[in-house]
Amino acid sequence: MENINILFICSRNQWRSPTGEQIWRRQAGVNARSAGTSPKAKRTVNMKDIQWADIIFVMENKHKQRLMAEFTQLLAHKTVHILDIPDEYQYMDSELVDILTHSVSAYLKTA
């Protein structure tokens, strides 16, 4: 079976999405990347990221809205899941790790 490509998106690619990437990049059968929607993000999401991803996880609805506005055509056949994780965690915060591990696992079991 082929690896699944997972893209994690938050605003500034500082805390939440890099944590998702760090957790899931260690899992067998998973390739993970992270990016942000803000022009001030450490790594701003681009067309190649969207094309690469099999599944996209965004932290908040506003991230999905921004992706849909910028990459409408590319997202036509992509799955985008909103995790509803507020911007109140630091990188690798234990609670954030637990939330991301459980919520993403649930989606991957149904994928």
mmCIF file of C-alpha atoms in Angstrom:
data_model
loop_
_atom_site.group_PDB
_atom_site.id
_atom_site.type_symbol
_atom_site.label_atom_id
_atom_site.label_comp_id
_atom_site.label_asym_id
_atom_site.label_seq_id
_atom_site.Cartn_x
_atom_site.Cartn_y
_atom_site.Cartn_z
ATOM 1 C CA MET A 1 0.000 0.000 0.000
ATOM 2 C CA GLU A 2 1.160 3.512 -0.803
ATOM 3 C CA ASN A 3 1.947 6.091 1.854
ATOM 4 C CA ILE A 4 -0.737 8.656 2.575
ATOM 5 C CA ASN A 5 0.242 12.328 2.312
ATOM 6 C CA ILE A 6 -1.177 14.473 5.112
ATOM 7 C CA LEU A 7 -1.000 18.266 5.132
ATOM 8 C CA PHE A 8 -1.580 20.196 8.373
ATOM 9 C CA ILE A 9 -2.611 23.850 8.106
ATOM 10 C CA CYS A 10 -2.855 26.612 10.710
ATOM 11 C CA SER A 11 -2.299 30.362 10.472
ATOM 12 C CA ARG A 12 1.393 31.001 11.023
ATOM 13 C CA ASN A 13 2.788 27.453 10.867
ATOM 14 C CA GLN A 14 4.275 28.010 14.283
ATOM 15 C CA TRP A 15 2.587 25.768 16.876
ATOM 16 C CA ARG A 16 -0.369 23.650 15.798
ATOM 17 C CA SER A 17 0.401 22.494 12.265
ATOM 18 C CA PRO A 18 4.119 21.793 12.953
ATOM 19 C CA THR A 19 3.024 19.711 15.952
ATOM 20 C CA GLY A 20 0.719 17.690 13.671
ATOM 21 C CA GLU A 21 3.536 17.227 11.199
ATOM 22 C CA GLN A 22 5.968 16.136 13.914
ATOM 23 C CA ILE A 23 3.551 13.581 15.393
ATOM 24 C CA TRP A 24 2.467 12.028 12.111
ATOM 25 C CA ARG A 25 5.763 12.036 10.234
ATOM 26 C CA ARG A 26 6.922 9.272 12.583
ATOM 27 C CA GLN A 27 4.027 6.971 11.669
ATOM 28 C CA ALA A 28 4.567 4.149 9.202
ATOM 29 C CA GLY A 29 2.735 4.701 5.933
ATOM 30 C CA VAL A 30 2.368 8.453 6.456
ATOM 31 C CA ASN A 31 4.129 11.419 4.885
ATOM 32 C CA ALA A 32 3.367 14.666 6.708
ATOM 33 C CA ARG A 33 3.883 18.347 5.959
ATOM 34 C CA SER A 34 2.687 21.555 7.538
ATOM 35 C CA ALA A 35 2.116 25.105 6.373
ATOM 36 C CA GLY A 36 0.245 28.263 7.278
ATOM 37 C CA THR A 37 -2.310 30.457 5.560
ATOM 38 C CA SER A 38 -0.775 33.753 6.671
ATOM 39 C CA PRO A 39 1.790 35.569 4.524
ATOM 40 C CA LYS A 40 3.778 35.781 7.798
ATOM 41 C CA ALA A 41 3.780 31.997 8.255
ATOM 42 C CA LYS A 42 7.097 30.231 8.734
ATOM 43 C CA ARG A 43 6.082 28.246 5.648
ATOM 44 C CA THR A 44 3.128 29.482 3.607
ATOM 45 C CA VAL A 45 0.907 26.891 1.935
ATOM 46 C CA ASN A 46 1.328 26.749 -1.834
ATOM 47 C CA MET A 47 -0.105 25.017 -4.874
ATOM 48 C CA LYS A 48 2.392 22.139 -4.701
ATOM 49 C CA ASP A 49 1.401 21.391 -1.095
ATOM 50 C CA ILE A 50 -2.260 21.109 -2.097
ATOM 51 C CA GLN A 51 -1.431 18.906 -5.093
ATOM 52 C CA TRP A 52 0.789 16.674 -2.919
ATOM 53 C CA ALA A 53 -1.751 16.126 -0.126
ATOM 54 C CA ASP A 54 -4.188 13.230 -0.007
ATOM 55 C CA ILE A 55 -5.857 14.622 3.120
ATOM 56 C CA ILE A 56 -5.701 18.158 4.470
ATOM 57 C CA PHE A 57 -6.293 18.929 8.140
ATOM 58 C CA VAL A 58 -6.983 22.539 9.079
ATOM 59 C CA MET A 59 -7.108 23.741 12.661
ATOM 60 C CA GLU A 60 -10.050 26.145 12.267
ATOM 61 C CA ASN A 61 -12.834 26.883 9.800
ATOM 62 C CA LYS A 62 -11.122 30.148 8.783
ATOM 63 C CA HIS A 63 -8.183 28.123 7.454
ATOM 64 C CA LYS A 64 -10.488 26.072 5.237
ATOM 65 C CA GLN A 65 -12.140 29.271 3.994
ATOM 66 C CA ARG A 66 -8.752 30.768 3.100
ATOM 67 C CA LEU A 67 -7.695 27.614 1.269
ATOM 68 C CA MET A 68 -10.993 27.484 -0.616
ATOM 69 C CA ALA A 69 -10.618 31.119 -1.672
ATOM 70 C CA GLU A 70 -7.058 30.669 -2.907
ATOM 71 C CA PHE A 71 -7.047 27.099 -4.249
ATOM 72 C CA THR A 72 -10.653 26.528 -5.336
ATOM 73 C CA GLN A 73 -9.880 24.353 -8.373
ATOM 74 C CA LEU A 74 -7.167 22.307 -6.676
ATOM 75 C CA LEU A 75 -9.418 21.521 -3.720
ATOM 76 C CA ALA A 76 -12.296 20.262 -5.873
ATOM 77 C CA HIS A 77 -11.219 16.635 -5.359
ATOM 78 C CA LYS A 78 -9.440 16.932 -2.014
ATOM 79 C CA THR A 79 -10.642 16.087 1.459
ATOM 80 C CA VAL A 80 -10.319 18.946 3.952
ATOM 81 C CA HIS A 81 -11.124 18.227 7.604
ATOM 82 C CA ILE A 82 -11.596 20.954 10.215
ATOM 83 C CA LEU A 83 -10.150 19.842 13.560
ATOM 84 C CA ASP A 84 -11.533 22.794 15.592
ATOM 85 C CA ILE A 85 -8.328 23.291 17.549
ATOM 86 C CA PRO A 86 -8.047 26.863 18.872
ATOM 87 C CA ASP A 87 -4.780 28.792 18.811
ATOM 88 C CA GLU A 88 -4.015 28.316 22.485
ATOM 89 C CA TYR A 89 -1.278 25.697 22.476
ATOM 90 C CA GLN A 90 2.488 25.827 22.204
ATOM 91 C CA TYR A 91 4.525 23.539 19.928
ATOM 92 C CA MET A 92 4.317 19.907 21.122
ATOM 93 C CA ASP A 93 2.086 20.839 24.086
ATOM 94 C CA SER A 94 1.009 17.495 25.593
ATOM 95 C CA GLU A 95 -2.707 18.342 25.336
ATOM 96 C CA LEU A 96 -2.280 19.402 21.697
ATOM 97 C CA VAL A 97 -0.405 16.159 20.959
ATOM 98 C CA ASP A 98 -3.271 14.145 22.477
ATOM 99 C CA ILE A 99 -5.927 16.072 20.548
ATOM 100 C CA LEU A 100 -4.097 15.734 17.227
ATOM 101 C CA THR A 101 -3.290 12.062 17.772
ATOM 102 C CA HIS A 102 -6.885 11.106 18.561
ATOM 103 C CA SER A 103 -8.689 13.326 16.059
ATOM 104 C CA VAL A 104 -6.441 12.514 13.093
ATOM 105 C CA SER A 105 -6.460 8.798 13.950
ATOM 106 C CA ALA A 106 -10.261 8.814 13.807
ATOM 107 C CA TYR A 107 -10.240 10.346 10.308
ATOM 108 C CA LEU A 108 -7.556 8.001 9.011
ATOM 109 C CA LYS A 109 -9.484 4.903 10.132
ATOM 110 C CA THR A 110 -12.414 5.969 7.958
ATOM 111 C CA ALA A 111 -10.271 7.055 5.002
#
